Amino acid sequence: KRLSGRGRRRSPVRGTKRLSGRGRMPTPLQSTRIVRKRTKKFIRHQSDRFKCVPASWRRQKGIDSAVRRKFRGTVRMPNIGYGTNKKHKHVCPDGFRRIVVSNVAELEMLLMHNRKYSAEIAHNVSVRKRKMIVERAKELDVQVTNAKARLRSEETE
């Protein structure tokens, strides 16, 4: 029997990935490749030469500064041209935008937007509430990025 497409089997339900044995997981609505104009951080001029100059960016203000005057071979200065496309801003590599969730009520907001946003459980949520959030997320078909956090240590004890 011939497979459709490029030799791969299609998922019967649109917008979900196939998982082995377990249910289905939502796929992101946007499937275009995320393009970032620059991924490296802008480092402060002469931060590599002196320990007392931290690497966090500060604009050069000196009248003779070669960096401010944009001479060749000097450190690049940040400007608006390095900005990321609005569609790709705050999009994680898995294709979702993250929303920090502290309780089940906040998770309910993602019911209609489960193909655009994924939930991330806040760091200060207890194990009991985490279990409730993960269970409800499965019912709502919402992806939780850190679903296994803090659950593993309790199972081993």
Short mmCIF file of N, CA and C in Angstrom, two decimals:
data_model
loop_
_atom_site.label_atom_id
_atom_site.label_comp_id
_atom_site.label_asym_id
_atom_site.label_seq_id
_atom_site.Cartn_x
_atom_site.Cartn_y
_atom_site.Cartn_z
N LYS A 1 0.84 -1.19 0.00
CA LYS A 1 0.00 0.00 0.00
C LYS A 1 0.88 1.25 0.00
N ARG A 2 0.56 2.23 -0.82
CA ARG A 2 1.35 3.44 -0.95
C ARG A 2 0.98 4.47 0.12
N LEU A 3 2.00 5.10 0.70
CA LEU A 3 1.75 6.11 1.72
C LEU A 3 1.56 7.47 1.07
N SER A 4 0.70 8.28 1.66
CA SER A 4 0.45 9.61 1.10
C SER A 4 1.58 10.56 1.45
N GLY A 5 1.75 11.61 0.65
CA GLY A 5 2.76 12.62 0.94
C GLY A 5 4.16 12.15 0.60
N ARG A 6 5.11 12.50 1.46
CA ARG A 6 6.52 12.17 1.22
C ARG A 6 6.92 10.90 1.96
N GLY A 7 6.10 9.89 1.91
CA GLY A 7 6.45 8.62 2.50
C GLY A 7 6.24 8.56 4.01
N ARG A 8 5.41 9.43 4.55
CA ARG A 8 5.15 9.36 5.98
C ARG A 8 3.65 9.23 6.21
N ARG A 9 3.30 8.66 7.31
CA ARG A 9 1.91 8.41 7.60
C ARG A 9 1.27 9.64 8.21
N ARG A 10 0.12 10.03 7.75
CA ARG A 10 -0.58 11.21 8.25
C ARG A 10 -1.36 10.89 9.51
N SER A 11 -1.42 11.85 10.42
CA SER A 11 -2.21 11.69 11.64
C SER A 11 -3.69 11.81 11.29
N PRO A 12 -4.56 10.93 11.82
CA PRO A 12 -5.97 10.96 11.45
C PRO A 12 -6.68 12.24 11.92
N VAL A 13 -6.24 12.83 13.03
CA VAL A 13 -6.86 14.05 13.54
C VAL A 13 -5.95 15.21 13.19
N ARG A 14 -6.48 16.25 12.55
CA ARG A 14 -5.64 17.39 12.16
C ARG A 14 -5.20 18.17 13.38
N GLY A 15 -3.95 18.63 13.35
CA GLY A 15 -3.44 19.45 14.44
C GLY A 15 -2.95 18.67 15.63
N THR A 16 -2.69 17.39 15.46
CA THR A 16 -2.15 16.59 16.56
C THR A 16 -1.03 15.72 16.04
N LYS A 17 -0.09 15.39 16.93
CA LYS A 17 1.00 14.49 16.57
C LYS A 17 0.64 13.09 17.03
N ARG A 18 1.18 12.10 16.34
CA ARG A 18 0.97 10.73 16.78
C ARG A 18 1.94 10.41 17.91
N LEU A 19 1.47 9.78 18.93
CA LEU A 19 2.32 9.33 20.03
C LEU A 19 2.16 7.83 20.15
N SER A 20 3.23 7.16 20.56
CA SER A 20 3.18 5.71 20.65
C SER A 20 2.35 5.28 21.85
N GLY A 21 1.17 4.71 21.61
CA GLY A 21 0.35 4.17 22.68
C GLY A 21 -0.46 5.20 23.44
N ARG A 22 0.14 6.35 23.77
CA ARG A 22 -0.56 7.35 24.55
C ARG A 22 -1.44 8.18 23.62
N GLY A 23 -2.25 9.09 24.18
CA GLY A 23 -3.18 9.92 23.41
C GLY A 23 -2.49 10.76 22.35
N ARG A 24 -2.98 11.95 22.12
CA ARG A 24 -2.40 12.83 21.11
C ARG A 24 -1.95 14.13 21.75
N MET A 25 -0.97 14.75 21.12
CA MET A 25 -0.40 15.98 21.65
C MET A 25 -0.64 17.09 20.63
N PRO A 26 -1.03 18.30 21.07
CA PRO A 26 -1.29 19.36 20.09
C PRO A 26 -0.02 19.81 19.37
N THR A 27 -0.16 20.14 18.09
CA THR A 27 0.95 20.68 17.32
C THR A 27 0.74 22.18 17.14
N PRO A 28 1.81 22.92 17.00
CA PRO A 28 1.66 24.37 16.85
C PRO A 28 0.97 24.74 15.54
N LEU A 29 0.19 25.81 15.59
CA LEU A 29 -0.54 26.28 14.42
C LEU A 29 0.42 26.81 13.36
N GLN A 30 1.44 27.54 13.81
CA GLN A 30 2.42 28.11 12.90
C GLN A 30 3.55 27.11 12.70
N SER A 31 3.77 26.72 11.45
CA SER A 31 4.81 25.71 11.19
C SER A 31 5.96 26.26 10.36
N THR A 32 6.00 27.60 10.16
CA THR A 32 7.09 28.17 9.40
C THR A 32 8.37 28.19 10.23
N ARG A 33 9.51 28.22 9.53
CA ARG A 33 10.79 28.21 10.22
C ARG A 33 11.01 29.55 10.90
N ILE A 34 11.40 29.53 12.16
CA ILE A 34 11.63 30.75 12.92
C ILE A 34 12.99 31.32 12.52
N VAL A 35 13.00 32.59 12.13
CA VAL A 35 14.23 33.25 11.70
C VAL A 35 14.60 34.32 12.72
N ARG A 36 15.79 34.20 13.27
CA ARG A 36 16.30 35.21 14.19
C ARG A 36 17.45 35.91 13.48
N LYS A 37 17.43 37.25 13.48
CA LYS A 37 18.50 37.98 12.79
C LYS A 37 19.81 37.87 13.53
N ARG A 38 19.75 37.81 14.84
CA ARG A 38 20.97 37.67 15.64
C ARG A 38 20.66 36.91 16.91
N THR A 39 21.45 35.89 17.19
CA THR A 39 21.25 35.10 18.40
C THR A 39 22.30 35.40 19.46
N LYS A 40 23.45 35.92 19.02
CA LYS A 40 24.50 36.25 19.98
C LYS A 40 24.15 37.53 20.72
N LYS A 41 24.61 37.63 21.97
CA LYS A 41 24.39 38.85 22.76
C LYS A 41 25.36 39.92 22.32
N PHE A 42 24.95 41.17 22.47
CA PHE A 42 25.85 42.29 22.23
C PHE A 42 26.70 42.48 23.48
N ILE A 43 28.02 42.41 23.30
CA ILE A 43 28.88 42.55 24.48
C ILE A 43 29.44 43.97 24.56
N ARG A 44 29.71 44.40 25.76
CA ARG A 44 30.19 45.76 26.00
C ARG A 44 31.62 45.91 25.50
N HIS A 45 31.93 47.08 24.98
CA HIS A 45 33.26 47.38 24.46
C HIS A 45 34.31 47.23 25.57
N GLN A 46 35.37 46.51 25.30
CA GLN A 46 36.51 46.24 26.18
C GLN A 46 36.16 45.39 27.41
N SER A 47 35.00 44.72 27.38
CA SER A 47 34.67 43.82 28.49
C SER A 47 35.54 42.56 28.46
N ASP A 48 36.12 42.26 27.30
CA ASP A 48 37.02 41.11 27.19
C ASP A 48 38.43 41.45 27.68
N ARG A 49 38.75 42.72 27.81
CA ARG A 49 40.08 43.14 28.22
C ARG A 49 40.21 43.39 29.71
N PHE A 50 39.14 43.86 30.35
CA PHE A 50 39.20 44.23 31.76
C PHE A 50 38.14 43.49 32.56
N LYS A 51 38.57 42.95 33.71
CA LYS A 51 37.65 42.20 34.56
C LYS A 51 36.61 43.12 35.21
N CYS A 52 37.00 44.39 35.42
CA CYS A 52 36.09 45.34 36.09
C CYS A 52 34.99 45.86 35.16
N VAL A 53 35.09 45.56 33.86
CA VAL A 53 34.06 45.98 32.90
C VAL A 53 33.18 44.77 32.60
N PRO A 54 31.93 44.75 33.08
CA PRO A 54 31.07 43.59 32.84
C PRO A 54 30.64 43.50 31.37
N ALA A 55 30.17 42.32 30.97
CA ALA A 55 29.83 42.07 29.56
C ALA A 55 28.49 42.67 29.15
N SER A 56 27.65 43.08 30.11
CA SER A 56 26.33 43.60 29.76
C SER A 56 26.46 44.91 28.98
N TRP A 57 25.67 45.03 27.93
CA TRP A 57 25.82 46.13 26.99
C TRP A 57 25.60 47.51 27.60
N ARG A 58 26.50 48.43 27.30
CA ARG A 58 26.34 49.84 27.61
C ARG A 58 26.75 50.61 26.36
N ARG A 59 25.99 51.61 25.98
CA ARG A 59 26.29 52.38 24.77
C ARG A 59 27.53 53.25 24.99
N GLN A 60 28.37 53.34 23.96
CA GLN A 60 29.55 54.19 24.02
C GLN A 60 29.15 55.64 23.83
N LYS A 61 29.68 56.52 24.71
CA LYS A 61 29.29 57.93 24.65
C LYS A 61 30.48 58.87 24.46
N GLY A 62 31.67 58.31 24.38
CA GLY A 62 32.86 59.15 24.24
C GLY A 62 32.96 59.84 22.89
N ILE A 63 33.57 61.02 22.87
CA ILE A 63 33.64 61.79 21.62
C ILE A 63 34.57 61.14 20.60
N ASP A 64 35.55 60.39 21.06
CA ASP A 64 36.51 59.75 20.15
C ASP A 64 36.28 58.25 20.00
N SER A 65 35.19 57.73 20.54
CA SER A 65 34.96 56.29 20.57
C SER A 65 34.82 55.70 19.17
N ALA A 66 35.65 54.72 18.88
CA ALA A 66 35.60 54.05 17.57
C ALA A 66 34.33 53.22 17.42
N VAL A 67 33.82 52.67 18.54
CA VAL A 67 32.60 51.86 18.49
C VAL A 67 31.41 52.77 18.16
N ARG A 68 31.33 53.93 18.83
CA ARG A 68 30.23 54.86 18.57
C ARG A 68 30.27 55.38 17.14
N ARG A 69 31.47 55.58 16.61
CA ARG A 69 31.64 56.10 15.25
C ARG A 69 31.54 54.99 14.20
N LYS A 70 31.36 53.75 14.65
CA LYS A 70 31.13 52.58 13.79
C LYS A 70 32.27 52.33 12.81
N PHE A 71 33.48 52.29 13.35
CA PHE A 71 34.64 51.96 12.52
C PHE A 71 34.65 50.47 12.24
N ARG A 72 35.30 50.09 11.12
CA ARG A 72 35.40 48.67 10.79
C ARG A 72 36.23 47.94 11.83
N GLY A 73 35.85 46.69 12.13
CA GLY A 73 36.62 45.86 13.04
C GLY A 73 36.31 46.10 14.50
N THR A 74 35.37 47.00 14.80
CA THR A 74 35.00 47.24 16.20
C THR A 74 33.75 46.46 16.55
N VAL A 75 33.38 46.50 17.82
CA VAL A 75 32.20 45.79 18.32
C VAL A 75 30.94 46.37 17.66
N ARG A 76 30.01 45.51 17.30
CA ARG A 76 28.74 45.96 16.71
C ARG A 76 27.85 46.55 17.79
N MET A 77 27.12 47.60 17.42
CA MET A 77 26.18 48.22 18.35
C MET A 77 24.77 47.75 18.02
N PRO A 78 23.94 47.52 19.04
CA PRO A 78 22.56 47.12 18.76
C PRO A 78 21.78 48.25 18.11
N ASN A 79 20.95 47.92 17.13
CA ASN A 79 20.04 48.89 16.55
C ASN A 79 18.78 48.19 16.05
N ILE A 80 17.82 48.95 15.59
CA ILE A 80 16.50 48.42 15.26
C ILE A 80 16.55 47.37 14.15
N GLY A 81 17.57 47.41 13.31
CA GLY A 81 17.68 46.47 12.21
C GLY A 81 17.88 45.02 12.65
N TYR A 82 18.32 44.81 13.90
CA TYR A 82 18.51 43.45 14.41
C TYR A 82 17.22 42.86 14.98
N GLY A 83 16.13 43.62 14.95
CA GLY A 83 14.87 43.17 15.55
C GLY A 83 14.32 41.93 14.88
N THR A 84 13.72 41.05 15.68
CA THR A 84 13.12 39.82 15.17
C THR A 84 11.72 40.13 14.62
N ASN A 85 11.30 39.36 13.65
CA ASN A 85 9.97 39.48 13.07
C ASN A 85 8.91 39.33 14.17
N LYS A 86 7.84 40.13 14.10
CA LYS A 86 6.80 40.11 15.13
C LYS A 86 6.15 38.73 15.26
N LYS A 87 6.00 38.02 14.14
CA LYS A 87 5.39 36.69 14.17
C LYS A 87 6.25 35.69 14.92
N HIS A 88 7.58 35.87 14.88
CA HIS A 88 8.50 34.91 15.48
C HIS A 88 8.96 35.30 16.87
N LYS A 89 8.54 36.47 17.35
CA LYS A 89 8.99 36.94 18.66
C LYS A 89 8.36 36.11 19.77
N HIS A 90 9.16 35.73 20.75
CA HIS A 90 8.74 34.94 21.92
C HIS A 90 8.22 33.55 21.55
N VAL A 91 8.54 33.06 20.36
CA VAL A 91 8.13 31.71 19.96
C VAL A 91 9.27 30.77 20.30
N CYS A 92 8.96 29.70 21.01
CA CYS A 92 9.95 28.72 21.42
C CYS A 92 10.26 27.78 20.25
N PRO A 93 11.37 27.05 20.31
CA PRO A 93 11.73 26.15 19.20
C PRO A 93 10.67 25.11 18.87
N ASP A 94 9.82 24.74 19.84
CA ASP A 94 8.76 23.77 19.56
C ASP A 94 7.58 24.39 18.83
N GLY A 95 7.58 25.73 18.64
CA GLY A 95 6.53 26.40 17.88
C GLY A 95 5.45 27.05 18.71
N PHE A 96 5.51 26.87 20.04
CA PHE A 96 4.50 27.45 20.93
C PHE A 96 5.04 28.68 21.64
N ARG A 97 4.13 29.53 22.08
CA ARG A 97 4.48 30.62 23.00
C ARG A 97 4.16 30.12 24.40
N ARG A 98 4.95 30.51 25.39
CA ARG A 98 4.76 30.00 26.76
C ARG A 98 3.89 30.93 27.59
N ILE A 99 3.04 30.34 28.43
CA ILE A 99 2.26 31.08 29.41
C ILE A 99 2.54 30.42 30.76
N VAL A 100 2.93 31.21 31.74
CA VAL A 100 3.21 30.67 33.07
C VAL A 100 1.88 30.50 33.81
N VAL A 101 1.67 29.29 34.34
CA VAL A 101 0.41 28.92 34.99
C VAL A 101 0.67 28.57 36.43
N SER A 102 -0.18 29.11 37.34
CA SER A 102 -0.02 28.82 38.77
C SER A 102 -1.12 27.93 39.32
N ASN A 103 -2.27 27.88 38.63
CA ASN A 103 -3.37 27.05 39.11
C ASN A 103 -4.21 26.56 37.93
N VAL A 104 -5.22 25.74 38.23
CA VAL A 104 -6.04 25.14 37.19
C VAL A 104 -6.88 26.20 36.49
N ALA A 105 -7.33 27.23 37.22
CA ALA A 105 -8.16 28.28 36.63
C ALA A 105 -7.41 29.03 35.53
N GLU A 106 -6.12 29.26 35.72
CA GLU A 106 -5.32 29.93 34.70
C GLU A 106 -5.12 29.04 33.48
N LEU A 107 -5.14 27.74 33.70
CA LEU A 107 -4.98 26.79 32.60
C LEU A 107 -6.21 26.79 31.69
N GLU A 108 -7.37 27.08 32.26
CA GLU A 108 -8.63 27.08 31.50
C GLU A 108 -8.59 28.12 30.37
N MET A 109 -7.80 29.19 30.54
CA MET A 109 -7.70 30.23 29.51
C MET A 109 -7.15 29.68 28.20
N LEU A 110 -6.33 28.64 28.30
CA LEU A 110 -5.66 28.10 27.12
C LEU A 110 -6.52 27.08 26.36
N LEU A 111 -7.74 26.88 26.80
CA LEU A 111 -8.63 25.90 26.17
C LEU A 111 -8.80 26.16 24.68
N MET A 112 -9.05 27.41 24.29
CA MET A 112 -9.28 27.75 22.89
C MET A 112 -7.97 28.03 22.14
N HIS A 113 -6.86 28.16 22.87
CA HIS A 113 -5.61 28.54 22.23
C HIS A 113 -4.53 27.47 22.40
N ASN A 114 -4.93 26.21 22.45
CA ASN A 114 -3.96 25.14 22.72
C ASN A 114 -3.01 24.87 21.57
N ARG A 115 -3.27 25.45 20.37
CA ARG A 115 -2.34 25.27 19.25
C ARG A 115 -1.39 26.44 19.11
N LYS A 116 -1.58 27.48 19.91
CA LYS A 116 -0.71 28.65 19.85
C LYS A 116 0.15 28.80 21.10
N TYR A 117 -0.42 28.48 22.26
CA TYR A 117 0.27 28.65 23.53
C TYR A 117 0.44 27.32 24.24
N SER A 118 1.56 27.17 24.96
CA SER A 118 1.74 26.02 25.83
C SER A 118 1.88 26.53 27.25
N ALA A 119 1.48 25.72 28.20
CA ALA A 119 1.53 26.11 29.61
C ALA A 119 2.87 25.73 30.20
N GLU A 120 3.33 26.54 31.12
CA GLU A 120 4.53 26.23 31.89
C GLU A 120 4.18 26.46 33.36
N ILE A 121 4.29 25.43 34.16
CA ILE A 121 3.92 25.53 35.58
C ILE A 121 4.96 26.37 36.31
N ALA A 122 4.47 27.33 37.11
CA ALA A 122 5.36 28.23 37.84
C ALA A 122 6.23 27.45 38.83
N HIS A 123 7.39 28.00 39.15
CA HIS A 123 8.36 27.29 39.99
C HIS A 123 7.88 27.09 41.43
N ASN A 124 6.96 27.94 41.90
CA ASN A 124 6.55 27.88 43.31
C ASN A 124 5.24 27.12 43.53
N VAL A 125 4.86 26.27 42.58
CA VAL A 125 3.64 25.48 42.71
C VAL A 125 3.98 24.14 43.35
N SER A 126 3.16 23.71 44.32
CA SER A 126 3.43 22.47 45.04
C SER A 126 3.17 21.24 44.17
N VAL A 127 3.62 20.09 44.66
CA VAL A 127 3.50 18.83 43.92
C VAL A 127 2.03 18.47 43.74
N ARG A 128 1.22 18.69 44.76
CA ARG A 128 -0.21 18.33 44.70
C ARG A 128 -0.93 19.13 43.62
N LYS A 129 -0.68 20.43 43.60
CA LYS A 129 -1.30 21.30 42.58
C LYS A 129 -0.76 20.99 41.19
N ARG A 130 0.53 20.64 41.11
CA ARG A 130 1.13 20.29 39.82
C ARG A 130 0.41 19.11 39.19
N LYS A 131 0.13 18.10 40.00
CA LYS A 131 -0.57 16.91 39.50
C LYS A 131 -1.95 17.29 38.96
N MET A 132 -2.63 18.18 39.69
CA MET A 132 -3.97 18.61 39.25
C MET A 132 -3.89 19.36 37.92
N ILE A 133 -2.87 20.22 37.79
CA ILE A 133 -2.71 21.01 36.57
C ILE A 133 -2.39 20.10 35.38
N VAL A 134 -1.51 19.12 35.59
CA VAL A 134 -1.12 18.20 34.50
C VAL A 134 -2.31 17.35 34.06
N GLU A 135 -3.10 16.88 35.02
CA GLU A 135 -4.29 16.08 34.68
C GLU A 135 -5.29 16.89 33.87
N ARG A 136 -5.54 18.13 34.32
CA ARG A 136 -6.51 18.99 33.63
C ARG A 136 -5.99 19.37 32.24
N ALA A 137 -4.68 19.54 32.10
CA ALA A 137 -4.09 19.88 30.81
C ALA A 137 -4.28 18.74 29.81
N LYS A 138 -4.20 17.51 30.28
CA LYS A 138 -4.44 16.36 29.40
C LYS A 138 -5.88 16.36 28.90
N GLU A 139 -6.82 16.69 29.80
CA GLU A 139 -8.24 16.75 29.41
C GLU A 139 -8.48 17.85 28.38
N LEU A 140 -7.83 19.00 28.58
CA LEU A 140 -8.02 20.15 27.69
C LEU A 140 -7.15 20.07 26.44
N ASP A 141 -6.26 19.08 26.36
CA ASP A 141 -5.33 18.90 25.25
C ASP A 141 -4.39 20.11 25.12
N VAL A 142 -3.85 20.54 26.27
CA VAL A 142 -2.90 21.65 26.32
C VAL A 142 -1.53 21.07 26.65
N GLN A 143 -0.51 21.51 25.93
CA GLN A 143 0.84 21.01 26.18
C GLN A 143 1.43 21.73 27.38
N VAL A 144 2.04 20.96 28.30
CA VAL A 144 2.73 21.51 29.47
C VAL A 144 4.22 21.23 29.29
N THR A 145 5.02 22.29 29.28
CA THR A 145 6.44 22.12 28.98
C THR A 145 7.20 21.42 30.09
N ASN A 146 6.86 21.72 31.34
CA ASN A 146 7.57 21.11 32.46
C ASN A 146 6.64 20.20 33.27
N ALA A 147 5.93 19.32 32.59
CA ALA A 147 4.95 18.45 33.24
C ALA A 147 5.59 17.43 34.18
N LYS A 148 6.82 17.02 33.88
CA LYS A 148 7.46 15.98 34.69
C LYS A 148 8.27 16.53 35.85
N ALA A 149 8.33 17.84 35.99
CA ALA A 149 9.12 18.45 37.06
C ALA A 149 8.52 18.12 38.42
N ARG A 150 9.38 17.80 39.36
CA ARG A 150 9.05 17.48 40.76
C ARG A 150 8.25 16.19 40.94
N LEU A 151 7.79 15.57 39.89
CA LEU A 151 7.03 14.34 40.04
C LEU A 151 7.94 13.14 40.14
N ARG A 152 9.09 13.21 39.47
CA ARG A 152 10.02 12.08 39.44
C ARG A 152 10.61 11.78 40.81
N SER A 153 10.98 12.81 41.54
CA SER A 153 11.65 12.60 42.82
C SER A 153 10.74 11.92 43.83
N GLU A 154 9.43 12.20 43.75
CA GLU A 154 8.49 11.60 44.69
C GLU A 154 8.23 10.13 44.35
N GLU A 155 8.23 9.78 43.08
CA GLU A 155 7.99 8.40 42.67
C GLU A 155 9.12 7.47 43.12
N THR A 156 10.34 7.97 43.16
CA THR A 156 11.47 7.12 43.52
C THR A 156 11.54 6.84 45.02
N GLU A 157 10.96 7.71 45.82
CA GLU A 157 11.02 7.54 47.30
C GLU A 157 10.07 6.49 47.82
#
